[in-house]
Amino acid sequence: MTKSLLIRAAGLLGLATLAACGHSNNGPVTVGVGIGVALTSPSQTTLVYQGGTLEIDATVVGDAANAGVTWTLTGAGTLASTTTATAIYQAPATIVGAVFGTLTATSVTDPTQYSSVTITANGTPTILPPVLFPANQNIPYTTYVSAAGGTPPYVWTWAPATGSTLPPGLALTGSTTAAEAITGIPGTLGTYSFTMSLTDALGLTATKAVTLTVAPQTACLLTGPYAYLQSGFWNGQIVTRAGSFTVTSVGSVTGIHDYKDGTNTRPAIDVTSGSCLTLTQNRGQLYLNSVESGNELFDFGTGSSLLDGHMQQDDGTGIVEAGQFMHQDVTAFNVAALAGDWVFGALGDDGSKRRLTVAGRLTLGANGVISAGVGDTNAATPVVAGAVTGTLAAPDTNGRGTVTLTVGGLALPLAYYVVDKNTLLIATSDTQATTPRVAGRMTRQAGAGTLDATTFAGPAILSLWGSSMVGSAPAATMTVGRLAGAVATAGTAAGTVGVNLDVTDRGAASVSHAFASQPYTVAANGRGTLVLTAGTAVRSFVLYADGAGGGYAIEPASAVGNFGILEPQAAGPFSDFSTAYYVGGTVFPGATSPITLAPQLLFQSGSISGNLTGNYALDPTTGRMVAAVYSTILGGSDLVIYIVNPKKLVIMGDSLNISNSQIAWFDAY
């Protein structure tokens, strides 16, 4: 897989024991990730075959009484036997492909110390459904086909389908592992169909039909209209930007954007020319040229639908910004399609280097008039449940329109960009450098007027961004977490909920901090509150629920201006990833470095591969993962990951390797 991890840059787990699944000449291999418990594999692996057994040993740090551990297993397989120091894992007798079990050892003396390891049990091999992005004629190309199960070494071959073949210029590499590359320089346009075959060491076979398209050399991975949202920094000050661009079939680009930093304002800037360059399987570059902004360069990575992805500015201008892009639905480019109830959230700067966050809800009429609005800010003079008013102008052919939201006494002139009838991207659009600048989103609200505390009855994943100035440089405070176990009765405004937070604060980490039965409210219009208490410390949040278990949050009294997005989590238990490549990058960066784009990550069998290599362990009940990787990403080499659903991950670096952490969102191909 391509090693094109892009980090604009210069552990939590310090705490963690790295899972290294390679061979060691100095004793059993160390496996697992966690706190205070070391796990080892005497057989030098975490792989076992169907019907087989695998021993895992545990040692507790500082266990003076030698009380050892207790063992739990979730997922496939059983425990054949356990002691306070050893567990014997028993794989299922019959397996197609691979199955996974998560084994956790918890200290008897101190249950806050634990470590987990993901065990892979292999059976009859199967070739996983491949994700093959279009190739470009005369441009180097590499893609992968992977297998699960079987016994290595493997032999890969291909066979032509009727009337078709492997594209001229491409060939297999002869891999003996569970991943085979198709690589080379394609020379002939067309769509090619062929069959991939795998034979393992026991003579067991698997096949998969494959289709690969070779597009013209100038063709871009992206085609059509896209909206995007970026935030970041220039000269240590917050940058906000939103825009749209359209890519033609031959890779030319036009568009429009709104940009603002502490010195420069560029509202409604036309991108008069531009281009798109494909670099590798799902990664490319966008050049956006305008008279006011010059020729700007953005790196991007996209999913297999080619409809969305992540992008970051990377052109040596000193502007570091990152965010997402999404294909636009042009049928929503009218006010009538946008009418209804919305929640919104945005973050930025108040114009005087003070962090500004805002969240609220509103009703948009078919005439563009905003009513029934309410919002909160953390401004120097905070707005608490203030009235939100304004008028929204119709979008143009780029999906761009303008709206002035007045939240209490705070006026926010904004440009919005339509993604579809349920999502708008917003950024400041005024021409004065010393006024507030914010960037964020508006999303459709369901059930307005009838909402209650049962809105958060299901689990939700929280991404929470904070930032503050340390000297002349911004420093990040990042939080990821989970709300679950809500107790509320239909028709009531109040309830309680359990909250688990992982926090990295300018180099200091607080791992898996649990708050039990915390009080929260949700009013009929979706505005709510959440109070977290730990000892004498109290944290108070304002929530705006979207009616579907998600929404926006701000922490008005936070010294770092915390702003958050809640997303409903899919129902557990969570099993290991069967075959999931992810593309992602930094969203709402809290510091100038590091800002990251990773076009390819594969999570499988407890290992991470692609742009990063490392290991992870998964809690199948909560969807929380801890991982250790062999590169610094998002501020550390140890990561906390929450599964939102099988198609989305929220990832945070530990910030212990460098001074700042970041949060990234990763989306499945």
XYZ file of C-alpha atoms in Angstrom:
669
model
C 0.000 0.000 0.000
C 1.189 3.518 -0.711
C 3.173 5.119 2.068
C 1.883 8.603 1.300
C 1.034 9.734 4.808
C 1.029 13.527 4.645
C 1.765 15.316 7.913
C 2.093 19.080 8.161
C 4.356 19.039 11.179
C 7.205 19.883 12.608
C 1.652 9.233 24.015
C -1.677 8.378 26.645
C -0.485 5.424 26.371
C 3.055 6.147 27.920
C 0.931 4.014 29.521
C 0.581 1.584 26.638
C 2.315 -1.654 25.840
C 2.950 -1.838 22.119
C 1.615 -4.828 20.259
C 4.491 -6.048 18.096
C 3.648 -9.118 16.129
C 7.043 -9.745 14.582
C 9.647 -12.295 15.578
C 11.886 -11.680 18.592
C 15.117 -13.443 19.440
C 14.954 -12.293 23.037
C 11.897 -14.114 24.337
C 8.134 -13.978 23.843
C 6.704 -11.226 21.672
C 5.005 -8.357 23.507
C 1.396 -7.930 22.369
C -1.629 -5.888 23.401
C -2.343 -2.288 24.239
C -3.542 -0.899 27.551
C -2.340 0.371 30.899
C -0.185 -1.310 33.513
C -0.450 -4.887 32.221
C 2.106 -6.406 29.848
C 0.911 -9.209 27.569
C 3.262 -11.607 25.795
C 2.853 -14.363 23.235
C 5.306 -17.254 23.767
C 4.548 -18.511 20.240
C 5.699 -15.152 18.783
C 2.303 -14.418 17.175
C -1.337 -13.489 17.741
C -2.447 -15.721 14.867
C -4.012 -19.154 15.371
C -5.661 -21.559 12.933
C -9.130 -23.079 13.163
C -9.316 -25.631 15.961
C -5.966 -24.532 17.401
C -4.938 -22.925 20.680
C -2.809 -19.915 21.563
C -1.201 -18.979 24.880
C -1.125 -15.384 26.137
C 0.748 -14.489 29.353
C 0.202 -11.411 31.549
C 2.451 -9.515 33.955
C 1.116 -6.678 36.121
C 3.303 -3.648 36.734
C 3.859 -3.035 40.468
C 1.844 -6.071 41.574
C 3.581 -6.554 44.941
C 1.116 -9.222 46.084
C 1.464 -11.073 42.770
C -2.325 -11.241 42.507
C -2.171 -11.322 38.718
C -5.109 -10.773 36.415
C -8.594 -11.891 35.523
C -9.370 -12.704 31.899
C -12.339 -11.895 29.662
C -12.895 -12.794 26.021
C -15.268 -11.147 23.572
C -15.769 -12.131 19.960
C -15.003 -15.480 18.365
C -13.503 -18.468 20.188
C -13.440 -19.605 23.806
C -11.039 -19.735 26.725
C -9.796 -23.306 27.158
C -8.191 -22.484 30.515
C -6.954 -19.547 32.592
C -4.733 -18.798 35.580
C -3.863 -15.454 37.146
C -0.955 -15.227 34.707
C -1.922 -17.269 31.610
C -4.863 -17.750 29.253
C -5.230 -20.429 26.591
C -7.379 -19.262 23.683
C -9.296 -21.920 21.716
C -10.153 -21.086 18.093
C -13.457 -22.241 16.541
C -13.295 -25.583 14.767
C -14.590 -24.315 11.406
C -13.885 -20.867 9.956
C -14.370 -19.291 6.527
C -11.869 -16.478 6.146
C -10.868 -15.086 9.517
C -12.600 -14.345 12.814
C -11.379 -12.336 15.757
C -11.446 -12.424 19.525
C -10.436 -9.673 21.948
C -8.747 -10.977 25.093
C -8.491 -8.593 28.045
C -6.382 -9.035 31.173
C -7.413 -6.880 34.150
C -5.289 -6.450 37.262
C -6.833 -8.013 40.376
C -5.115 -5.482 42.659
C -6.000 -2.415 40.573
C -8.835 -2.927 38.026
C -7.967 0.394 36.340
C -4.911 -1.379 34.936
C -5.628 -3.616 31.974
C -4.413 -4.626 28.544
C -6.176 -6.147 25.535
C -5.009 -8.075 22.505
C -6.877 -8.964 19.337
C -6.382 -12.612 18.310
C -6.932 -13.649 14.700
C -8.220 -17.138 13.941
C -7.744 -18.199 10.327
C -9.737 -20.799 8.384
C -10.431 -21.497 4.719
C -9.104 -18.558 2.675
C -11.417 -16.048 1.033
C -10.573 -13.037 -1.132
C -12.080 -9.877 0.285
C -14.145 -7.611 -1.980
C -11.523 -5.357 -3.599
C -11.763 -1.588 -3.818
C -10.216 -0.620 -7.167
C -10.031 3.086 -7.946
C -9.745 4.102 -11.606
C -6.227 4.095 -13.040
C -4.943 6.843 -15.326
C -3.239 6.119 -18.618
C 0.570 6.607 -18.450
C 0.515 7.384 -14.684
C 2.053 4.882 -12.210
C -0.655 2.913 -10.439
C -0.801 0.479 -7.543
C -3.832 -1.167 -6.011
C -4.296 -4.124 -3.695
C -6.371 -7.273 -3.427
C -6.433 -8.847 0.041
C -7.414 -12.174 1.537
C -8.586 -13.359 4.935
C -7.925 -16.807 6.340
C -5.753 -19.501 4.893
C -2.240 -20.636 5.746
C 0.761 -18.711 4.376
C 2.692 -18.632 2.166
C 0.171 -17.826 -0.564
C 0.368 -17.994 -4.355
C -1.557 -15.326 -6.281
C -2.493 -15.600 -9.953
C -4.884 -13.942 -12.349
C -6.884 -15.231 -15.308
C -8.580 -13.266 -18.097
C -12.338 -13.090 -18.303
C -14.086 -13.680 -21.631
C -13.031 -10.948 -24.012
C -10.942 -9.112 -21.408
C -7.648 -9.253 -19.540
C -5.409 -7.453 -17.055
C -4.808 -3.883 -18.310
C -1.648 -3.725 -20.460
C 1.237 -2.330 -18.427
C -0.010 -3.736 -15.107
C 1.152 -6.932 -13.405
C 1.092 -8.801 -10.094
C 4.119 -8.460 -7.820
C 4.328 -12.119 -6.774
C 3.454 -11.531 -3.129
C 3.345 -14.548 -0.798
C 1.371 -12.633 1.839
C -2.367 -12.050 2.232
C -2.173 -8.873 0.122
C -1.183 -8.806 -3.543
C -0.480 -5.624 -5.488
C -1.521 -4.878 -9.051
C 1.010 -2.321 -10.159
C 2.638 -0.679 -13.171
C 1.918 2.025 -15.730
C -1.305 1.341 -17.646
C -0.958 2.102 -21.312
C -4.364 1.497 -22.865
C -7.744 3.029 -22.063
C -10.659 0.765 -21.278
C -12.506 -1.345 -18.729
C -10.878 -4.674 -17.925
C -12.338 -7.729 -16.203
C -10.299 -10.627 -14.839
C -10.277 -13.162 -12.026
C -7.878 -13.134 -9.078
C -7.019 -16.516 -7.544
C -5.291 -17.468 -4.301
C -3.855 -20.822 -3.222
C -2.586 -21.236 0.350
C 0.072 -23.575 1.742
C -2.495 -26.317 2.301
C -3.729 -26.166 -1.286
C -6.992 -24.399 -0.392
C -8.130 -21.875 -2.998
C -10.262 -18.759 -3.376
C -11.231 -16.633 -6.382
C -12.724 -13.192 -6.957
C -13.900 -11.451 -10.143
C -12.306 -8.028 -10.580
C -13.010 -5.038 -12.850
C -10.569 -2.173 -13.334
C -11.008 0.964 -15.458
C -8.150 2.875 -17.092
C -9.187 6.509 -17.581
C -7.502 9.185 -19.741
C -4.256 10.629 -18.414
C -5.829 14.019 -17.576
C -8.927 12.590 -15.899
C -9.340 13.424 -12.212
C -10.578 11.044 -9.560
C -13.163 13.729 -8.802
C -15.846 14.808 -11.278
C -18.665 17.290 -10.830
C -19.508 19.845 -8.102
C -18.164 19.618 -4.537
C -18.506 21.781 -1.416
C -15.701 21.940 1.129
C -14.946 23.335 4.577
C -11.452 24.165 5.848
C -10.094 25.688 9.036
C -6.578 26.180 10.278
C -3.971 28.878 10.844
C -1.867 31.518 9.153
C 0.801 33.405 11.082
C -0.539 31.817 14.283
C -4.042 33.161 13.732
C -7.202 31.225 12.915
C -8.157 30.775 9.271
C -11.718 30.026 8.139
C -12.672 28.947 4.639
C -15.559 27.366 2.789
C -16.083 26.955 -0.917
C -17.160 24.889 -3.860
C -15.334 23.620 -6.920
C -16.384 21.810 -10.068
C -14.129 19.331 -11.864
C -14.730 18.547 -15.534
C -14.147 15.198 -17.236
C -10.727 16.411 -18.426
C -9.638 17.591 -14.978
C -10.096 21.356 -15.276
C -11.452 23.138 -12.190
C -13.494 26.267 -11.486
C -15.163 27.414 -8.280
C -15.664 30.025 -5.573
C -14.640 30.400 -1.935
C -14.807 32.610 1.160
C -11.579 33.015 3.161
C -10.695 35.030 6.244
C -7.736 35.254 8.633
C -6.548 37.882 11.118
C -5.308 40.171 8.345
C -6.907 39.168 5.061
C -10.525 38.835 3.962
C -11.452 37.296 0.622
C -15.247 36.850 0.322
C -16.826 35.296 -2.771
C -13.539 34.761 -4.612
C -13.955 33.220 -8.051
C -11.634 30.373 -8.969
C -11.192 31.251 -12.618
C -8.988 28.308 -13.491
C -7.550 25.239 -11.870
C -6.634 21.642 -12.405
C -6.770 18.253 -10.747
C -3.912 15.745 -10.765
C -4.220 12.078 -9.824
C -1.153 10.954 -7.844
C -1.961 7.397 -6.851
C -4.843 5.018 -6.174
C -7.112 7.409 -4.230
C -4.953 10.484 -3.750
C -4.550 13.614 -5.833
C -3.938 17.351 -5.874
C -6.202 20.291 -6.615
C -4.863 23.577 -7.972
C -7.302 26.455 -7.402
C -6.283 29.683 -9.148
C -7.814 33.111 -8.493
C -6.634 36.682 -8.923
C -6.924 37.414 -5.200
C -5.533 34.154 -3.736
C -3.100 33.102 -6.444
C -2.546 29.474 -7.382
C -3.298 27.438 -4.268
C -2.485 23.745 -3.893
C -4.534 21.209 -1.925
C -3.772 17.535 -1.353
C -6.818 15.267 -1.202
C -7.787 11.664 -0.556
C -11.122 10.215 -1.604
C -13.269 7.175 -0.961
C -14.252 4.648 -3.607
C -17.536 6.423 -4.384
C -15.416 9.431 -5.412
C -18.117 11.592 -3.779
C -16.330 12.767 -0.638
C -13.013 12.830 1.142
C -10.480 14.929 3.017
C -8.217 17.741 1.847
C -5.507 20.007 3.230
C -3.686 23.050 1.899
C -0.077 22.236 1.111
C 1.516 24.956 -0.977
C 4.199 26.678 1.100
C 2.150 29.849 1.615
C 2.224 29.486 5.404
C -1.482 28.697 5.457
C -2.109 25.343 7.127
C -5.719 24.244 6.952
C -7.609 20.981 6.672
C -11.130 19.655 6.361
C -13.598 17.711 4.257
C -15.156 17.926 0.804
C -18.519 16.480 -0.265
C -20.282 16.072 -3.596
C -23.127 18.553 -4.035
C -26.755 17.769 -4.862
C -27.657 20.569 -7.273
C -31.384 19.907 -6.833
C -31.028 21.443 -3.345
C -29.750 24.771 -4.724
C -32.949 26.637 -3.775
C -34.455 27.978 -0.567
C -37.569 25.828 -0.816
C -35.455 22.678 -0.632
C -33.655 24.073 2.422
C -36.731 25.185 4.366
C -37.276 23.545 7.741
C -35.554 23.099 11.075
C -31.781 23.219 11.502
C -29.110 23.021 14.181
C -25.733 24.674 13.682
C -22.298 24.952 15.228
C -19.126 26.850 14.396
C -15.778 27.819 15.889
C -13.165 30.459 15.223
C -11.912 33.789 16.577
C -13.763 36.859 17.848
C -11.444 39.210 15.933
C -9.202 39.945 18.924
C -7.375 36.572 19.125
C -9.948 35.173 21.539
C -11.476 31.828 20.617
C -15.157 32.049 19.678
C -17.615 29.153 19.572
C -21.310 29.239 18.771
C -24.152 26.706 18.569
C -27.890 26.962 18.111
C -31.042 26.020 16.254
C -33.405 27.831 13.884
C -36.366 27.400 11.570
C -35.895 28.503 7.956
C -38.971 29.523 6.023
C -39.446 29.000 2.288
C -39.092 32.797 1.973
C -35.623 32.677 3.583
C -36.711 34.247 6.879
C -35.279 32.699 10.055
C -37.554 32.259 13.054
C -37.797 30.341 16.340
C -34.036 30.607 16.665
C -32.027 30.215 19.862
C -28.266 30.071 20.348
C -25.360 30.208 22.773
C -21.789 31.495 22.516
C -18.681 31.604 24.662
C -17.990 35.202 23.621
C -16.326 37.662 26.005
C -19.890 38.594 26.850
C -21.514 35.166 26.502
C -24.860 34.694 24.858
C -27.052 32.313 26.869
C -30.122 30.995 25.026
C -30.234 34.206 22.995
C -32.582 34.804 20.102
C -31.281 33.861 16.663
C -32.595 35.923 13.776
C -31.639 36.567 10.176
C -32.457 36.065 6.524
C -31.003 33.524 4.124
C -30.507 34.507 0.485
C -31.019 31.942 -2.270
C -27.961 29.970 -3.375
C -26.352 30.575 -6.760
C -25.298 28.001 -9.349
C -22.283 27.083 -7.185
C -24.568 26.296 -4.237
C -23.264 29.419 -2.474
C -25.558 31.790 -0.621
C -25.330 34.269 2.226
C -26.988 34.520 5.602
C -26.496 36.896 8.514
C -27.132 35.128 11.782
C -27.600 37.366 14.781
C -27.098 35.328 17.957
C -28.116 37.513 20.854
C -26.139 40.686 20.147
C -23.499 38.916 18.018
C -23.812 39.455 14.254
C -22.237 36.764 12.073
C -22.248 37.506 8.321
C -21.813 34.073 6.729
C -21.531 32.381 3.379
C -23.098 28.960 3.138
C -22.430 26.189 0.647
C -25.086 23.582 -0.038
C -24.007 19.949 0.177
C -27.563 18.632 0.023
C -30.940 19.437 1.562
C -29.686 18.237 4.959
C -26.181 19.765 5.176
C -24.762 23.264 4.715
C -21.151 24.327 5.251
C -20.720 27.840 6.688
C -17.875 30.359 6.981
C -17.548 34.065 7.687
C -17.956 36.216 4.570
C -17.536 39.844 5.658
C -14.751 42.161 4.477
C -13.373 43.398 7.818
C -10.336 41.633 9.275
C -10.998 42.644 12.900
C -14.506 41.178 13.155
C -15.291 37.583 14.181
C -14.486 34.708 11.843
C -15.982 31.250 12.272
C -16.412 28.073 10.250
C -18.774 25.170 10.812
C -21.886 23.348 9.683
C -25.665 23.474 9.663
C -27.506 20.147 9.702
C -31.167 19.241 9.478
C -33.059 18.883 12.791
C -35.816 16.293 13.173
C -38.694 16.450 15.648
C -38.423 20.124 16.554
C -40.996 21.070 19.182
C -41.367 17.512 20.435
C -37.816 16.685 21.547
C -37.037 15.494 25.061
C -34.317 13.770 27.049
C -34.806 10.505 25.147
C -32.992 12.177 22.226
C -29.763 10.799 23.696
C -31.171 7.421 24.677
C -28.697 5.736 22.325
C -24.914 6.038 22.549
C -23.196 8.974 20.847
C -19.568 9.762 20.035
C -18.215 13.202 20.906
C -15.452 15.072 19.071
C -14.456 18.149 21.106
C -11.978 20.764 19.918
C -10.224 23.349 22.097
C -7.353 25.751 21.482
C -5.500 28.520 23.289
C -2.499 30.726 22.698
C 0.745 29.727 24.419
C 3.049 32.642 23.744
C 2.533 33.485 20.085
C 1.507 29.983 18.985
C -1.825 28.166 19.232
C -1.876 25.043 21.431
C -4.482 22.314 21.131
C -6.724 20.677 23.722
C -8.524 17.722 22.155
C -11.198 15.395 23.576
C -12.945 12.328 22.227
C -15.527 10.379 24.161
C -18.770 8.477 24.364
C -22.174 9.202 25.902
C -24.090 6.033 26.769
C -26.490 4.537 29.271
C -28.899 7.446 29.212
C -31.809 7.188 31.648
C -34.784 9.302 30.633
C -38.550 8.917 30.312
C -40.387 9.895 27.155
C -41.899 13.337 27.467
C -39.463 14.516 30.146
C -36.781 17.123 29.675
C -34.267 15.695 32.156
C -32.264 12.505 32.514
C -28.845 11.114 33.381
C -26.143 9.703 31.146
C -22.757 8.045 31.516
C -19.831 9.784 29.831
C -16.333 8.522 29.061
C -13.719 11.044 27.916
C -10.157 10.788 26.627
C -8.408 14.153 26.838
C -5.071 15.472 25.607
C -4.321 18.959 26.860
C -1.166 20.559 25.433
C 0.951 17.483 26.100
C -0.863 16.123 29.163
C -3.176 13.150 28.704
C -6.109 11.941 30.777
C -7.092 8.499 29.566
C -10.565 6.963 29.693
C -11.996 9.252 32.369
C -15.465 7.972 33.347
C -18.368 10.075 34.640
C -21.318 8.007 35.887
C -24.969 9.155 35.886
C -24.415 12.786 34.907
C -27.469 15.079 34.669
C -28.594 16.410 31.308
C -31.639 18.118 29.825
C -33.133 18.493 26.358
C -35.917 21.007 25.741
C -38.584 20.566 23.090
C -36.634 22.775 20.650
C -33.486 20.649 21.064
C -31.499 22.960 23.349
C -30.024 21.060 26.273
C -27.435 21.046 29.007
C -24.937 18.488 30.303
C -23.074 18.787 33.607
C -20.010 16.658 34.393
C -18.758 16.541 37.978
C -15.487 14.999 39.162
C -14.704 15.805 42.794
C -14.938 19.559 43.119
C -14.489 20.171 39.384
C -17.626 20.888 37.372
C -17.863 21.154 33.580
C -21.040 22.552 32.005
C -21.993 22.083 28.345
C -24.772 23.480 26.186
C -26.145 21.006 23.648
C -28.226 21.438 20.512
C -29.723 18.100 19.497
C -30.475 17.260 15.887
C -33.262 14.870 16.919
C -31.405 11.809 15.628
C -29.029 11.305 18.549
C -26.401 13.819 17.427
C -25.900 17.550 17.419
C -23.514 20.276 18.582
C -22.004 21.239 21.931
C -20.068 24.134 23.412
C -18.517 24.510 26.861
C -19.062 28.235 27.533
C -16.788 28.502 30.583
C -13.946 26.533 29.029
C -10.619 28.354 28.991
C -9.824 26.721 25.641
C -13.186 27.427 23.986
C -14.350 23.843 23.598
C -16.635 23.154 20.632
C -18.013 19.697 19.892
C -19.969 17.574 17.438
C -22.011 14.600 18.630
C -22.764 11.696 16.290
C -25.051 8.770 17.060
C -23.103 5.532 17.469
C -24.206 2.310 15.802
C -25.419 -0.430 18.111
C -22.792 -2.802 19.510
C -21.280 -5.170 20.158
C -18.497 -4.226 17.763
C -16.570 -6.970 16.030
C -13.213 -6.628 14.389
C -13.020 -5.063 10.941
C -13.627 -7.625 8.226
C -12.186 -5.565 5.375
C -12.241 -1.816 5.783
C -9.894 0.671 4.178
C -10.323 4.195 5.536
C -9.403 7.628 4.216
C -9.238 10.598 6.559
C -7.465 13.541 8.024
C -7.475 16.340 10.537
C -10.718 18.232 11.100
C -10.910 21.602 12.910
C -7.185 21.683 13.821
C -6.416 23.270 17.177
C -2.782 24.040 16.385
C -0.595 24.681 13.354
C 1.103 21.299 13.616
C 0.658 18.452 12.936
C -2.033 18.508 10.278
C -2.472 15.114 8.664
C -3.972 13.480 5.585
C -3.888 9.664 5.415
C -5.439 8.326 2.187
C -5.254 4.642 3.165
C -5.521 2.871 6.505
C -6.480 -0.785 6.856
C -7.653 -2.175 10.206
C -7.584 -5.939 10.297
C -6.643 -8.749 12.662
C -5.376 -6.351 15.336
C -2.942 -4.726 12.902
C -2.921 -1.368 11.124
C -1.409 -1.117 7.663
C -1.418 1.285 4.745
C -0.078 4.781 5.389
C 0.645 3.681 8.960
C 1.701 0.412 10.509
C 0.920 -0.625 14.054
C -1.454 -2.560 16.249
C -4.761 -2.003 18.000
C -7.112 -3.582 20.493
C -10.878 -3.145 20.452
C -13.431 -3.021 23.256
C -16.405 -4.663 21.504
C -18.901 -3.254 24.016
C -18.082 0.438 23.615
C -16.355 0.562 20.228
C -13.365 2.246 21.872
C -9.957 1.230 20.563
C -6.405 1.945 21.626
C -3.627 1.709 19.090
C 0.133 2.085 18.846
C 1.695 3.006 15.491
C 5.234 3.335 14.203
C 4.928 6.975 13.124
C 3.894 10.184 14.810
C 0.422 11.136 13.642
C -2.071 13.623 15.083
C 0.448 14.431 17.815
C 1.609 11.015 18.985
C 2.403 7.422 18.175
C -0.424 6.174 20.400
C -4.035 6.720 19.387
C -7.501 6.584 20.918
C -10.164 5.562 18.405
C -13.949 5.426 18.667
C -16.093 3.567 16.155
C -19.047 5.775 15.210
C -20.283 3.090 12.827
C -18.497 0.641 10.505
C -18.077 3.456 7.983
C -16.638 6.114 10.304
C -13.915 6.351 12.951
C -12.936 9.257 15.221
C -9.188 9.183 15.982
C -7.147 11.300 18.413
C -3.375 11.371 18.906
C -1.973 11.325 22.420
C 0.192 14.498 21.969
C 2.946 13.127 24.210
C 5.503 12.883 21.394
C 5.052 16.536 20.489
C 3.197 19.447 22.063
C -0.164 19.164 20.305
C -2.747 16.542 19.500
C -5.368 16.642 16.759
C -8.615 14.865 15.948
C -9.152 13.168 12.598
C -12.256 11.670 11.044
C -11.778 8.574 8.903
C -14.395 7.293 6.471
C -14.540 3.797 4.997
C -14.109 3.352 1.292
